[in-house]
């Protein structure tokens, strides 16, 4: 029996292979320090859990409208619009089972076979997977290291745009590198999108995971709302990764089609979970602030300890829960030329489990420095200390 050809173009999150290797290593009785997980080891705030339970008790266990429960769509429109200083109406909001489904649904709305889409590399691997799977041509754009983090070269970006380019995927507050655009960079990207008539997917999964200042959305810039679809998720801000709750926020006509895709794919997002979502937006701000404080303490510690390791250096990001250190010199000092081999040895010698740059897209020509991603969302401060202490000892030995 033969399966369809298109499956050969479907990618995945290879980071899950790192989880598997860590679990296998732990199953053999070894201690593992889990820096590979983009998951959160903290509980979902109680008001959200309680509202979900009430949802079941109140009988919200049947189908609901494909685009979502009206009260949740209104709450999302209000909260998202206020946080971004832009008007958002509830008919622009389509509830989704998580943030991720917005990627494929957006592409299905804007991309025909053969069309080109720009996506970040390193970046969230599902962008490339979905572009290629749906018959498009993915065009990876890169970042360069600066003193304070990473930046996009706008001239290079513009040189990649052809008459087949239809969309730009933008993950400001970026996984894995924690890059954050300056206002100028964001405005320059918006200018490009308007000049070349591109759609924009603004992946705002980490919009609320920021430690100081205020996040901004490209959708709020003049002329951008009508060409931008926002990926919104409850996963990170409210420690709800496993609940699968998020939304696409799009121009009304696109939102209508995304709602119809929902009906084709899922019928609707899990009904009673949406009541948890309403409580998240209306009752869980304090819990979410506490969660952010915990993440901030972890970030500060992990940042300090990583920089104390010879041959490892990383800037302090102001958002997300990832650190993306340059590990080139540490790796070479240990006799490795391949960062994957270095990561495997680090797991076996020290128990530290982390992803490398290669888990976030094929390395681009000319890339010489080697990077790893340390997520601190799934590991407490004591284990951060012990784990990175062991990593330091091993690298110094
Ligand atoms: N976009 C980015 C950049 C992410 O890092 C993630 C999850 O890690 C997602 C989207 C998907 O979020 P969700 O778990 O809500 O589907």
mmCIF file of C-alpha atoms and ligand atoms in Angstrom:
data_model
loop_
_atom_site.group_PDB
_atom_site.id
_atom_site.type_symbol
_atom_site.label_atom_id
_atom_site.label_comp_id
_atom_site.label_asym_id
_atom_site.label_seq_id
_atom_site.Cartn_x
_atom_site.Cartn_y
_atom_site.Cartn_z
ATOM 1 C CA UNK A 1 0.000 0.000 0.000
ATOM 2 C CA UNK A 2 1.320 3.437 -0.893
ATOM 3 C CA UNK A 3 0.887 6.579 1.147
ATOM 4 C CA UNK A 4 0.521 10.047 -0.389
ATOM 5 C CA UNK A 5 3.647 11.822 -1.688
ATOM 6 C CA UNK A 6 2.947 14.951 0.289
ATOM 7 C CA UNK A 7 3.868 13.158 3.507
ATOM 8 C CA UNK A 8 7.478 13.259 2.381
ATOM 9 C CA UNK A 9 7.346 17.044 2.717
ATOM 10 C CA UNK A 10 5.973 16.997 6.257
ATOM 11 C CA UNK A 11 8.537 18.033 8.869
ATOM 12 C CA UNK A 12 8.323 17.776 12.627
ATOM 13 C CA UNK A 13 9.742 19.170 15.847
ATOM 14 C CA UNK A 14 13.000 17.269 16.098
ATOM 15 C CA UNK A 15 13.307 18.652 19.632
ATOM 16 C CA UNK A 16 10.966 15.808 20.622
ATOM 17 C CA UNK A 17 13.861 13.437 19.807
ATOM 18 C CA UNK A 18 15.899 15.260 22.465
ATOM 19 C CA UNK A 19 13.097 14.642 24.987
ATOM 20 C CA UNK A 20 13.179 10.980 24.069
ATOM 21 C CA UNK A 21 16.963 10.765 24.482
ATOM 22 C CA UNK A 22 16.651 12.481 27.883
ATOM 23 C CA UNK A 23 13.867 10.093 28.982
ATOM 24 C CA UNK A 24 15.886 7.079 27.835
ATOM 25 C CA UNK A 25 18.903 8.338 29.758
ATOM 26 C CA UNK A 26 16.790 8.955 32.885
ATOM 27 C CA UNK A 27 15.175 5.505 32.555
ATOM 28 C CA UNK A 28 18.644 4.016 32.960
ATOM 29 C CA UNK A 29 18.817 5.603 36.410
ATOM 30 C CA UNK A 30 20.691 8.781 35.453
ATOM 31 C CA UNK A 31 19.861 12.246 36.701
ATOM 32 C CA UNK A 32 18.690 14.576 33.922
ATOM 33 C CA UNK A 33 18.534 18.372 33.958
ATOM 34 C CA UNK A 34 15.784 19.192 31.463
ATOM 35 C CA UNK A 35 16.751 22.325 29.564
ATOM 36 C CA UNK A 36 15.302 20.951 26.325
ATOM 37 C CA UNK A 37 11.633 21.454 27.138
ATOM 38 C CA UNK A 38 9.664 24.419 25.859
ATOM 39 C CA UNK A 39 7.092 23.233 28.388
ATOM 40 C CA UNK A 40 6.274 24.654 31.822
ATOM 41 C CA UNK A 41 6.616 22.651 35.046
ATOM 42 C CA UNK A 42 4.298 25.022 36.963
ATOM 43 C CA UNK A 43 0.590 24.347 37.534
ATOM 44 C CA UNK A 44 -2.189 26.092 35.648
ATOM 45 C CA UNK A 45 -3.633 28.805 37.943
ATOM 46 C CA UNK A 46 -6.530 27.608 40.131
ATOM 47 C CA UNK A 47 -9.230 30.010 38.809
ATOM 48 C CA UNK A 48 -8.710 28.595 35.319
ATOM 49 C CA UNK A 49 -8.961 24.983 36.479
ATOM 50 C CA UNK A 50 -12.052 25.824 38.512
ATOM 51 C CA UNK A 51 -13.782 27.555 35.572
ATOM 52 C CA UNK A 52 -13.081 24.565 33.337
ATOM 53 C CA UNK A 53 -14.620 22.256 35.959
ATOM 54 C CA UNK A 54 -17.654 24.524 36.170
ATOM 55 C CA UNK A 55 -17.846 24.372 32.384
ATOM 56 C CA UNK A 56 -18.271 20.621 32.589
ATOM 57 C CA UNK A 57 -20.690 20.829 35.529
ATOM 58 C CA UNK A 58 -22.767 23.373 33.621
ATOM 59 C CA UNK A 59 -23.058 20.966 30.704
ATOM 60 C CA UNK A 60 -20.708 22.614 28.211
ATOM 61 C CA UNK A 61 -19.772 19.201 26.942
ATOM 62 C CA UNK A 62 -21.364 19.217 23.501
ATOM 63 C CA UNK A 63 -20.266 20.960 20.295
ATOM 64 C CA UNK A 64 -19.969 24.734 20.280
ATOM 65 C CA UNK A 65 -19.605 27.138 17.304
ATOM 66 C CA UNK A 66 -16.550 26.363 15.109
ATOM 67 C CA UNK A 67 -14.942 29.785 15.671
ATOM 68 C CA UNK A 68 -15.364 29.466 19.437
ATOM 69 C CA UNK A 69 -17.613 30.406 22.348
ATOM 70 C CA UNK A 70 -18.812 34.006 21.861
ATOM 71 C CA UNK A 71 -17.834 35.149 25.357
ATOM 72 C CA UNK A 72 -14.276 33.876 24.890
ATOM 73 C CA UNK A 73 -13.931 35.493 21.459
ATOM 74 C CA UNK A 74 -15.051 38.792 22.986
ATOM 75 C CA UNK A 75 -12.641 38.467 25.901
ATOM 76 C CA UNK A 76 -9.728 37.682 23.573
ATOM 77 C CA UNK A 77 -10.627 40.620 21.300
ATOM 78 C CA UNK A 78 -10.679 42.959 24.275
ATOM 79 C CA UNK A 79 -7.481 41.724 25.967
ATOM 80 C CA UNK A 80 -5.449 41.362 22.767
ATOM 81 C CA UNK A 81 -6.621 44.717 21.418
ATOM 82 C CA UNK A 82 -5.860 46.565 24.671
ATOM 83 C CA UNK A 83 -2.400 45.013 25.066
ATOM 84 C CA UNK A 84 -1.485 45.942 21.498
ATOM 85 C CA UNK A 85 -3.169 49.359 21.339
ATOM 86 C CA UNK A 86 -5.276 48.362 18.361
ATOM 87 C CA UNK A 87 -8.967 47.749 17.756
ATOM 88 C CA UNK A 88 -9.855 44.042 17.588
ATOM 89 C CA UNK A 89 -13.428 42.857 17.080
ATOM 90 C CA UNK A 90 -14.684 39.451 18.153
ATOM 91 C CA UNK A 91 -15.414 38.460 14.542
ATOM 92 C CA UNK A 92 -11.651 38.666 13.910
ATOM 93 C CA UNK A 93 -11.036 36.060 16.612
ATOM 94 C CA UNK A 94 -11.156 32.345 15.838
ATOM 95 C CA UNK A 95 -10.523 30.080 18.820
ATOM 96 C CA UNK A 96 -8.050 27.256 18.164
ATOM 97 C CA UNK A 97 -6.793 24.163 19.942
ATOM 98 C CA UNK A 98 -3.496 25.902 20.817
ATOM 99 C CA UNK A 99 -1.295 28.408 19.060
ATOM 100 C CA UNK A 100 0.149 25.987 16.534
ATOM 101 C CA UNK A 101 -2.949 25.380 14.339
ATOM 102 C CA UNK A 102 -2.911 29.030 13.255
ATOM 103 C CA UNK A 103 0.283 28.393 11.263
ATOM 104 C CA UNK A 104 -1.183 25.857 8.836
ATOM 105 C CA UNK A 105 -4.578 27.553 8.660
ATOM 106 C CA UNK A 106 -3.022 30.935 7.853
ATOM 107 C CA UNK A 107 -0.940 29.327 5.093
ATOM 108 C CA UNK A 108 -3.990 27.552 3.679
ATOM 109 C CA UNK A 109 -5.672 30.941 3.419
ATOM 110 C CA UNK A 110 -2.876 32.857 1.679
ATOM 111 C CA UNK A 111 -0.529 30.438 -0.104
ATOM 112 C CA UNK A 112 -1.047 28.631 -3.406
ATOM 113 C CA UNK A 113 1.227 25.762 -4.502
ATOM 114 C CA UNK A 114 4.568 27.171 -5.674
ATOM 115 C CA UNK A 115 4.192 30.429 -3.740
ATOM 116 C CA UNK A 116 7.128 31.494 -1.606
ATOM 117 C CA UNK A 117 6.956 32.274 2.100
ATOM 118 C CA UNK A 118 9.742 33.818 4.178
ATOM 119 C CA UNK A 119 10.284 32.197 7.550
ATOM 120 C CA UNK A 120 12.852 32.608 10.355
ATOM 121 C CA UNK A 121 15.778 30.206 10.622
ATOM 122 C CA UNK A 122 16.650 29.393 13.333
ATOM 123 C CA UNK A 123 12.953 29.366 14.137
ATOM 124 C CA UNK A 124 9.975 27.303 15.196
ATOM 125 C CA UNK A 125 10.264 24.250 12.898
ATOM 126 C CA UNK A 126 6.563 23.971 12.140
ATOM 127 C CA UNK A 127 6.696 27.001 9.816
ATOM 128 C CA UNK A 128 8.893 25.247 7.265
ATOM 129 C CA UNK A 129 7.074 21.962 7.729
ATOM 130 C CA UNK A 130 3.670 23.475 6.968
ATOM 131 C CA UNK A 131 4.886 25.655 4.075
ATOM 132 C CA UNK A 132 6.435 22.667 2.317
ATOM 133 C CA UNK A 133 3.630 20.249 3.199
ATOM 134 C CA UNK A 134 1.027 22.587 1.738
ATOM 135 C CA UNK A 135 3.004 22.876 -1.520
ATOM 136 C CA UNK A 136 4.706 26.225 -0.956
ATOM 137 C CA UNK A 137 8.381 27.098 -1.137
ATOM 138 C CA UNK A 138 9.966 28.052 2.159
ATOM 139 C CA UNK A 139 12.615 30.771 2.033
ATOM 140 C CA UNK A 140 14.572 30.929 5.318
ATOM 141 C CA UNK A 141 15.815 34.283 6.583
ATOM 142 C CA UNK A 142 18.431 34.545 9.315
ATOM 143 C CA UNK A 143 19.473 36.727 12.243
ATOM 144 C CA UNK A 144 22.904 38.051 13.102
ATOM 145 C CA UNK A 145 24.346 38.300 16.595
ATOM 146 C CA UNK A 146 24.638 41.796 18.092
ATOM 147 C CA UNK A 147 25.940 42.955 21.499
ATOM 148 C CA UNK A 148 22.450 42.805 22.927
ATOM 149 C CA UNK A 149 20.989 39.773 21.139
ATOM 150 C CA UNK A 150 20.073 39.156 17.511
ATOM 151 C CA UNK A 151 18.820 41.269 14.620
ATOM 152 C CA UNK A 152 17.380 40.808 11.117
ATOM 153 C CA UNK A 153 19.241 42.284 8.145
ATOM 154 C CA UNK A 154 16.444 44.164 6.369
ATOM 155 C CA UNK A 155 18.364 44.587 3.090
ATOM 156 C CA UNK A 156 19.045 40.864 2.892
ATOM 157 C CA UNK A 157 15.396 40.227 3.708
ATOM 158 C CA UNK A 158 14.232 42.484 0.907
ATOM 159 C CA UNK A 159 16.635 40.838 -1.547
ATOM 160 C CA UNK A 160 14.888 37.520 -0.873
ATOM 161 C CA UNK A 161 11.471 38.784 -1.968
ATOM 162 C CA UNK A 162 10.468 37.697 -5.479
ATOM 163 C CA UNK A 163 7.252 38.020 -7.461
ATOM 164 C CA UNK A 164 6.244 34.616 -6.031
ATOM 165 C CA UNK A 165 6.587 35.744 -2.394
ATOM 166 C CA UNK A 166 3.171 35.966 -0.734
ATOM 167 C CA UNK A 167 3.841 35.955 2.993
ATOM 168 C CA UNK A 168 6.297 36.696 5.759
ATOM 169 C CA UNK A 169 6.340 34.743 9.010
ATOM 170 C CA UNK A 170 7.486 36.898 11.882
ATOM 171 C CA UNK A 171 8.173 35.667 15.405
ATOM 172 C CA UNK A 172 9.081 38.770 17.350
ATOM 173 C CA UNK A 173 10.077 37.532 20.847
ATOM 174 C CA UNK A 174 11.536 34.574 19.109
ATOM 175 C CA UNK A 175 11.882 30.868 19.805
ATOM 176 C CA UNK A 176 14.676 29.703 19.980
ATOM 177 C CA UNK A 177 16.899 32.791 20.021
ATOM 178 C CA UNK A 178 14.751 35.170 22.105
ATOM 179 C CA UNK A 179 15.339 37.955 19.568
ATOM 180 C CA UNK A 180 13.182 41.009 19.968
ATOM 181 C CA UNK A 181 12.835 43.617 17.242
ATOM 182 C CA UNK A 182 13.539 47.244 17.963
ATOM 183 C CA UNK A 183 10.740 49.568 16.949
ATOM 184 C CA UNK A 184 12.813 50.482 13.866
ATOM 185 C CA UNK A 185 13.254 46.855 12.819
ATOM 186 C CA UNK A 186 9.550 46.100 13.262
ATOM 187 C CA UNK A 187 8.595 49.229 11.300
ATOM 188 C CA UNK A 188 11.048 48.321 8.504
ATOM 189 C CA UNK A 189 9.508 44.857 8.223
ATOM 190 C CA UNK A 190 6.046 46.424 8.063
ATOM 191 C CA UNK A 191 7.263 48.762 5.296
ATOM 192 C CA UNK A 192 8.542 45.772 3.322
ATOM 193 C CA UNK A 193 5.279 43.906 3.780
ATOM 194 C CA UNK A 194 3.309 46.868 2.472
ATOM 195 C CA UNK A 195 5.705 47.664 -0.372
ATOM 196 C CA UNK A 196 5.655 44.060 -1.630
ATOM 197 C CA UNK A 197 2.033 43.386 -0.717
ATOM 198 C CA UNK A 198 2.803 40.474 1.623
ATOM 199 C CA UNK A 199 0.623 38.781 4.164
ATOM 200 C CA UNK A 200 2.195 38.543 7.623
ATOM 201 C CA UNK A 201 1.817 35.815 10.197
ATOM 202 C CA UNK A 202 2.780 37.425 13.501
ATOM 203 C CA UNK A 203 3.525 34.567 15.874
ATOM 204 C CA UNK A 204 2.953 36.193 19.261
ATOM 205 C CA UNK A 205 3.257 33.059 21.396
ATOM 206 C CA UNK A 206 5.654 34.889 23.768
ATOM 207 C CA UNK A 207 4.068 38.354 23.647
ATOM 208 C CA UNK A 208 3.251 38.164 27.374
ATOM 209 C CA UNK A 209 6.418 36.369 28.475
ATOM 210 C CA UNK A 210 8.469 39.482 28.916
ATOM 211 C CA UNK A 211 10.328 40.700 31.996
ATOM 212 C CA UNK A 212 10.281 44.473 31.618
ATOM 213 C CA UNK A 213 8.821 47.054 29.279
ATOM 214 C CA UNK A 214 5.903 46.456 26.969
ATOM 215 C CA UNK A 215 5.559 44.166 23.966
ATOM 216 C CA UNK A 216 4.427 45.582 20.619
ATOM 217 C CA UNK A 217 2.694 43.930 17.707
ATOM 218 C CA UNK A 218 3.445 44.562 14.057
ATOM 219 C CA UNK A 219 -0.318 44.281 13.514
ATOM 220 C CA UNK A 220 -0.800 47.581 15.346
ATOM 221 C CA UNK A 221 1.360 49.566 12.899
ATOM 222 C CA UNK A 222 -0.524 51.659 10.329
ATOM 223 C CA UNK A 223 -1.637 49.622 7.318
ATOM 224 C CA UNK A 224 -0.768 46.273 8.915
ATOM 225 C CA UNK A 225 -4.010 45.055 10.524
ATOM 226 C CA UNK A 226 -5.543 44.222 7.150
ATOM 227 C CA UNK A 227 -2.598 42.012 6.129
ATOM 228 C CA UNK A 228 -1.658 40.399 9.463
ATOM 229 C CA UNK A 229 -2.845 37.287 11.231
ATOM 230 C CA UNK A 230 -1.798 37.052 14.896
ATOM 231 C CA UNK A 231 -1.045 33.678 16.448
ATOM 232 C CA UNK A 232 -2.292 33.920 20.034
ATOM 233 C CA UNK A 233 -1.930 31.204 22.657
ATOM 234 C CA UNK A 234 -2.832 30.590 26.295
ATOM 235 C CA UNK A 235 -0.067 27.980 26.538
ATOM 236 C CA UNK A 236 2.803 30.046 27.913
ATOM 237 C CA UNK A 237 1.302 32.935 29.853
ATOM 238 C CA UNK A 238 -1.044 30.755 31.890
ATOM 239 C CA UNK A 239 0.974 27.507 31.984
ATOM 240 C CA UNK A 240 -1.646 25.805 29.811
ATOM 241 C CA UNK A 241 0.475 23.979 27.224
ATOM 242 C CA UNK A 242 -1.474 20.743 27.525
ATOM 243 C CA UNK A 243 -4.915 22.350 27.507
ATOM 244 C CA UNK A 244 -4.585 23.230 23.829
ATOM 245 C CA UNK A 245 -6.153 26.660 23.696
ATOM 246 C CA UNK A 246 -5.263 29.610 21.495
ATOM 247 C CA UNK A 247 -6.666 31.774 18.725
ATOM 248 C CA UNK A 248 -6.091 33.183 15.254
ATOM 249 C CA UNK A 249 -6.758 36.910 15.097
ATOM 250 C CA UNK A 250 -7.109 37.916 11.480
ATOM 251 C CA UNK A 251 -8.825 40.355 9.108
ATOM 252 C CA UNK A 252 -12.538 39.479 9.131
ATOM 253 C CA UNK A 253 -12.656 37.663 5.792
ATOM 254 C CA UNK A 254 -9.622 35.516 6.622
ATOM 255 C CA UNK A 255 -11.080 34.844 10.074
ATOM 256 C CA UNK A 256 -14.264 33.576 8.427
ATOM 257 C CA UNK A 257 -12.276 31.103 6.318
ATOM 258 C CA UNK A 258 -10.175 30.022 9.289
ATOM 259 C CA UNK A 259 -13.429 29.375 11.156
ATOM 260 C CA UNK A 260 -14.561 27.219 8.229
ATOM 261 C CA UNK A 261 -11.249 25.334 8.341
ATOM 262 C CA UNK A 262 -11.972 24.707 12.036
ATOM 263 C CA UNK A 263 -15.306 23.181 11.105
ATOM 264 C CA UNK A 264 -13.574 20.958 8.558
ATOM 265 C CA UNK A 265 -10.771 19.942 10.910
ATOM 266 C CA UNK A 266 -11.953 19.886 14.519
ATOM 267 C CA UNK A 267 -15.614 21.021 14.403
ATOM 268 C CA UNK A 268 -14.723 23.189 17.373
ATOM 269 C CA UNK A 269 -12.070 23.596 20.040
ATOM 270 C CA UNK A 270 -12.743 21.613 23.217
ATOM 271 C CA UNK A 271 -15.879 23.293 24.562
ATOM 272 C CA UNK A 272 -15.432 23.365 28.349
ATOM 273 C CA UNK A 273 -11.734 24.289 28.066
ATOM 274 C CA UNK A 274 -12.891 27.590 26.571
ATOM 275 C CA UNK A 275 -14.476 28.493 29.922
ATOM 276 C CA UNK A 276 -11.031 28.067 31.474
ATOM 277 C CA UNK A 277 -9.814 30.512 28.817
ATOM 278 C CA UNK A 278 -12.392 33.127 29.836
ATOM 279 C CA UNK A 279 -11.252 32.820 33.462
ATOM 280 C CA UNK A 280 -7.615 33.105 32.373
ATOM 281 C CA UNK A 281 -8.296 36.450 30.723
ATOM 282 C CA UNK A 282 -10.520 37.829 33.454
ATOM 283 C CA UNK A 283 -9.321 36.308 36.753
ATOM 284 C CA UNK A 284 -5.745 35.086 36.426
ATOM 285 C CA UNK A 285 -3.601 38.207 35.942
ATOM 286 C CA UNK A 286 -2.030 37.924 39.424
ATOM 287 C CA UNK A 287 -1.242 34.230 38.939
ATOM 288 C CA UNK A 288 0.325 34.984 35.589
ATOM 289 C CA UNK A 289 2.473 37.735 37.131
ATOM 290 C CA UNK A 290 3.757 35.256 39.747
ATOM 291 C CA UNK A 291 4.554 32.758 37.036
ATOM 292 C CA UNK A 292 6.549 35.416 35.222
ATOM 293 C CA UNK A 293 8.480 36.221 38.407
ATOM 294 C CA UNK A 294 9.440 32.565 38.767
ATOM 295 C CA UNK A 295 10.618 32.493 35.159
ATOM 296 C CA UNK A 296 12.570 35.702 35.658
ATOM 297 C CA UNK A 297 14.474 34.292 38.662
ATOM 298 C CA UNK A 298 15.333 31.222 36.603
ATOM 299 C CA UNK A 299 16.400 33.345 33.650
ATOM 300 C CA UNK A 300 18.749 35.462 35.770
ATOM 301 C CA UNK A 301 20.348 32.411 37.363
ATOM 302 C CA UNK A 302 20.725 30.405 34.167
ATOM 303 C CA UNK A 303 22.094 33.440 32.328
ATOM 304 C CA UNK A 304 24.695 34.055 35.041
ATOM 305 C CA UNK A 305 25.762 30.416 35.321
ATOM 306 C CA UNK A 306 26.005 29.873 31.559
ATOM 307 C CA UNK A 307 28.221 32.931 31.205
ATOM 308 C CA UNK A 308 30.490 31.571 33.963
ATOM 309 C CA UNK A 309 31.268 28.516 31.808
ATOM 310 C CA UNK A 310 34.466 29.047 29.801
ATOM 311 C CA UNK A 311 33.725 29.260 26.091
ATOM 312 C CA UNK A 312 29.985 29.919 26.555
ATOM 313 C CA UNK A 313 28.414 33.342 26.153
ATOM 314 C CA UNK A 314 24.860 34.586 25.989
ATOM 315 C CA UNK A 315 23.149 37.993 26.129
ATOM 316 C CA UNK A 316 20.333 38.557 28.638
ATOM 317 C CA UNK A 317 17.033 38.377 26.758
ATOM 318 C CA UNK A 318 14.085 40.392 27.968
ATOM 319 C CA UNK A 319 11.456 37.932 26.779
ATOM 320 C CA UNK A 320 10.577 34.257 26.217
ATOM 321 C CA UNK A 321 11.957 31.485 28.420
ATOM 322 C CA UNK A 322 14.953 30.532 26.288
ATOM 323 C CA UNK A 323 18.655 31.290 26.355
ATOM 324 C CA UNK A 324 20.558 30.725 23.124
ATOM 325 C CA UNK A 325 24.260 30.730 24.036
ATOM 326 C CA UNK A 326 27.167 30.608 21.619
ATOM 327 C CA UNK A 327 28.920 27.396 22.711
ATOM 328 C CA UNK A 328 31.532 27.253 19.925
ATOM 329 C CA UNK A 329 34.614 27.672 22.096
ATOM 330 C CA UNK A 330 33.442 25.316 24.853
ATOM 331 C CA UNK A 331 32.627 22.694 22.252
ATOM 332 C CA UNK A 332 36.012 23.003 20.551
ATOM 333 C CA UNK A 333 37.799 22.948 23.912
ATOM 334 C CA UNK A 334 36.166 19.577 24.601
ATOM 335 C CA UNK A 335 37.355 18.292 21.227
ATOM 336 C CA UNK A 336 34.024 18.396 19.369
ATOM 337 C CA UNK A 337 33.412 19.919 15.955
ATOM 338 C CA UNK A 338 29.751 18.905 15.799
ATOM 339 C CA UNK A 339 27.415 20.622 18.238
ATOM 340 C CA UNK A 340 25.051 17.616 18.209
ATOM 341 C CA UNK A 341 27.861 15.336 19.394
ATOM 342 C CA UNK A 342 28.729 17.920 22.033
ATOM 343 C CA UNK A 343 25.107 17.934 23.288
ATOM 344 C CA UNK A 344 24.991 14.126 23.423
ATOM 345 C CA UNK A 345 28.256 14.005 25.357
ATOM 346 C CA UNK A 346 26.993 16.716 27.728
ATOM 347 C CA UNK A 347 23.903 14.603 28.437
ATOM 348 C CA UNK A 348 25.919 11.488 29.122
ATOM 349 C CA UNK A 349 28.664 13.179 31.118
ATOM 350 C CA UNK A 350 26.631 15.741 33.081
ATOM 351 C CA UNK A 351 22.907 14.955 32.674
ATOM 352 C CA UNK A 352 22.210 18.331 31.002
ATOM 353 C CA UNK A 353 19.712 17.924 28.199
ATOM 354 C CA UNK A 354 19.403 20.772 25.708
ATOM 355 C CA UNK A 355 18.577 21.381 22.057
ATOM 356 C CA UNK A 356 21.021 22.731 19.524
ATOM 357 C CA UNK A 357 20.583 25.194 16.689
ATOM 358 C CA UNK A 358 19.986 22.295 14.280
ATOM 359 C CA UNK A 359 16.645 21.545 15.981
ATOM 360 C CA UNK A 360 15.376 24.855 14.630
ATOM 361 C CA UNK A 361 16.065 24.544 10.923
ATOM 362 C CA UNK A 362 18.880 23.555 8.605
ATOM 363 C CA UNK A 363 21.965 25.678 9.307
ATOM 364 C CA UNK A 364 22.402 28.312 6.587
ATOM 365 C CA UNK A 365 25.507 28.756 4.399
ATOM 366 C CA UNK A 366 28.145 30.878 6.119
ATOM 367 C CA UNK A 367 27.061 30.070 9.678
ATOM 368 C CA UNK A 368 30.236 29.451 11.645
ATOM 369 C CA UNK A 369 29.332 29.881 15.299
ATOM 370 C CA UNK A 370 27.572 27.029 17.107
ATOM 371 C CA UNK A 371 24.599 27.592 19.388
ATOM 372 C CA UNK A 372 22.478 25.632 21.841
ATOM 373 C CA UNK A 373 19.064 26.406 23.308
ATOM 374 C CA UNK A 374 18.522 26.228 27.065
ATOM 375 C CA UNK A 375 14.857 26.443 28.087
ATOM 376 C CA UNK A 376 14.347 27.312 31.760
ATOM 377 C CA UNK A 377 10.566 26.880 31.846
ATOM 378 C CA UNK A 378 10.684 23.252 32.954
ATOM 379 C CA UNK A 379 13.441 23.246 35.584
ATOM 380 C CA UNK A 380 13.598 24.870 39.036
ATOM 381 C CA UNK A 381 16.418 27.018 40.392
ATOM 382 C CA UNK A 382 18.057 24.264 42.454
ATOM 383 C CA UNK A 383 18.331 22.000 39.469
ATOM 384 C CA UNK A 384 19.475 24.862 37.244
ATOM 385 C CA UNK A 385 22.316 25.412 39.746
ATOM 386 C CA UNK A 386 23.298 21.778 40.021
ATOM 387 C CA UNK A 387 22.970 21.075 36.306
ATOM 388 C CA UNK A 388 24.911 24.071 35.040
ATOM 389 C CA UNK A 389 27.486 23.569 37.811
ATOM 390 C CA UNK A 390 28.117 20.087 36.462
ATOM 391 C CA UNK A 391 28.293 21.382 32.916
ATOM 392 C CA UNK A 392 30.916 23.919 33.992
ATOM 393 C CA UNK A 393 32.977 21.271 35.831
ATOM 394 C CA UNK A 394 32.901 19.003 32.788
ATOM 395 C CA UNK A 395 33.908 21.729 30.364
ATOM 396 C CA UNK A 396 36.717 22.860 32.655
ATOM 397 C CA UNK A 397 38.007 19.308 33.162
HETATM 398 N N1 LIG B 1 4.976 29.442 18.126
HETATM 399 C C1 LIG B 1 6.120 29.381 18.801
HETATM 400 C C2 LIG B 1 7.212 30.308 18.444
HETATM 401 C C3 LIG B 1 6.297 28.435 19.830
HETATM 402 O O1 LIG B 1 7.456 28.358 20.471
HETATM 403 C C4 LIG B 1 5.227 27.571 20.127
HETATM 404 C C5 LIG B 1 5.370 26.540 21.175
HETATM 405 O O2 LIG B 1 6.407 26.244 21.683
HETATM 406 C C6 LIG B 1 4.046 27.688 19.402
HETATM 407 C C7 LIG B 1 3.952 28.633 18.405
HETATM 408 C C8 LIG B 1 2.901 26.773 19.635
HETATM 409 O O3 LIG B 1 2.242 27.059 20.805
HETATM 410 P P1 LIG B 1 1.096 26.081 21.336
HETATM 411 O O4 LIG B 1 1.759 25.119 22.257
HETATM 412 O O5 LIG B 1 0.138 26.973 21.997
HETATM 413 O O6 LIG B 1 0.499 25.392 20.159
#
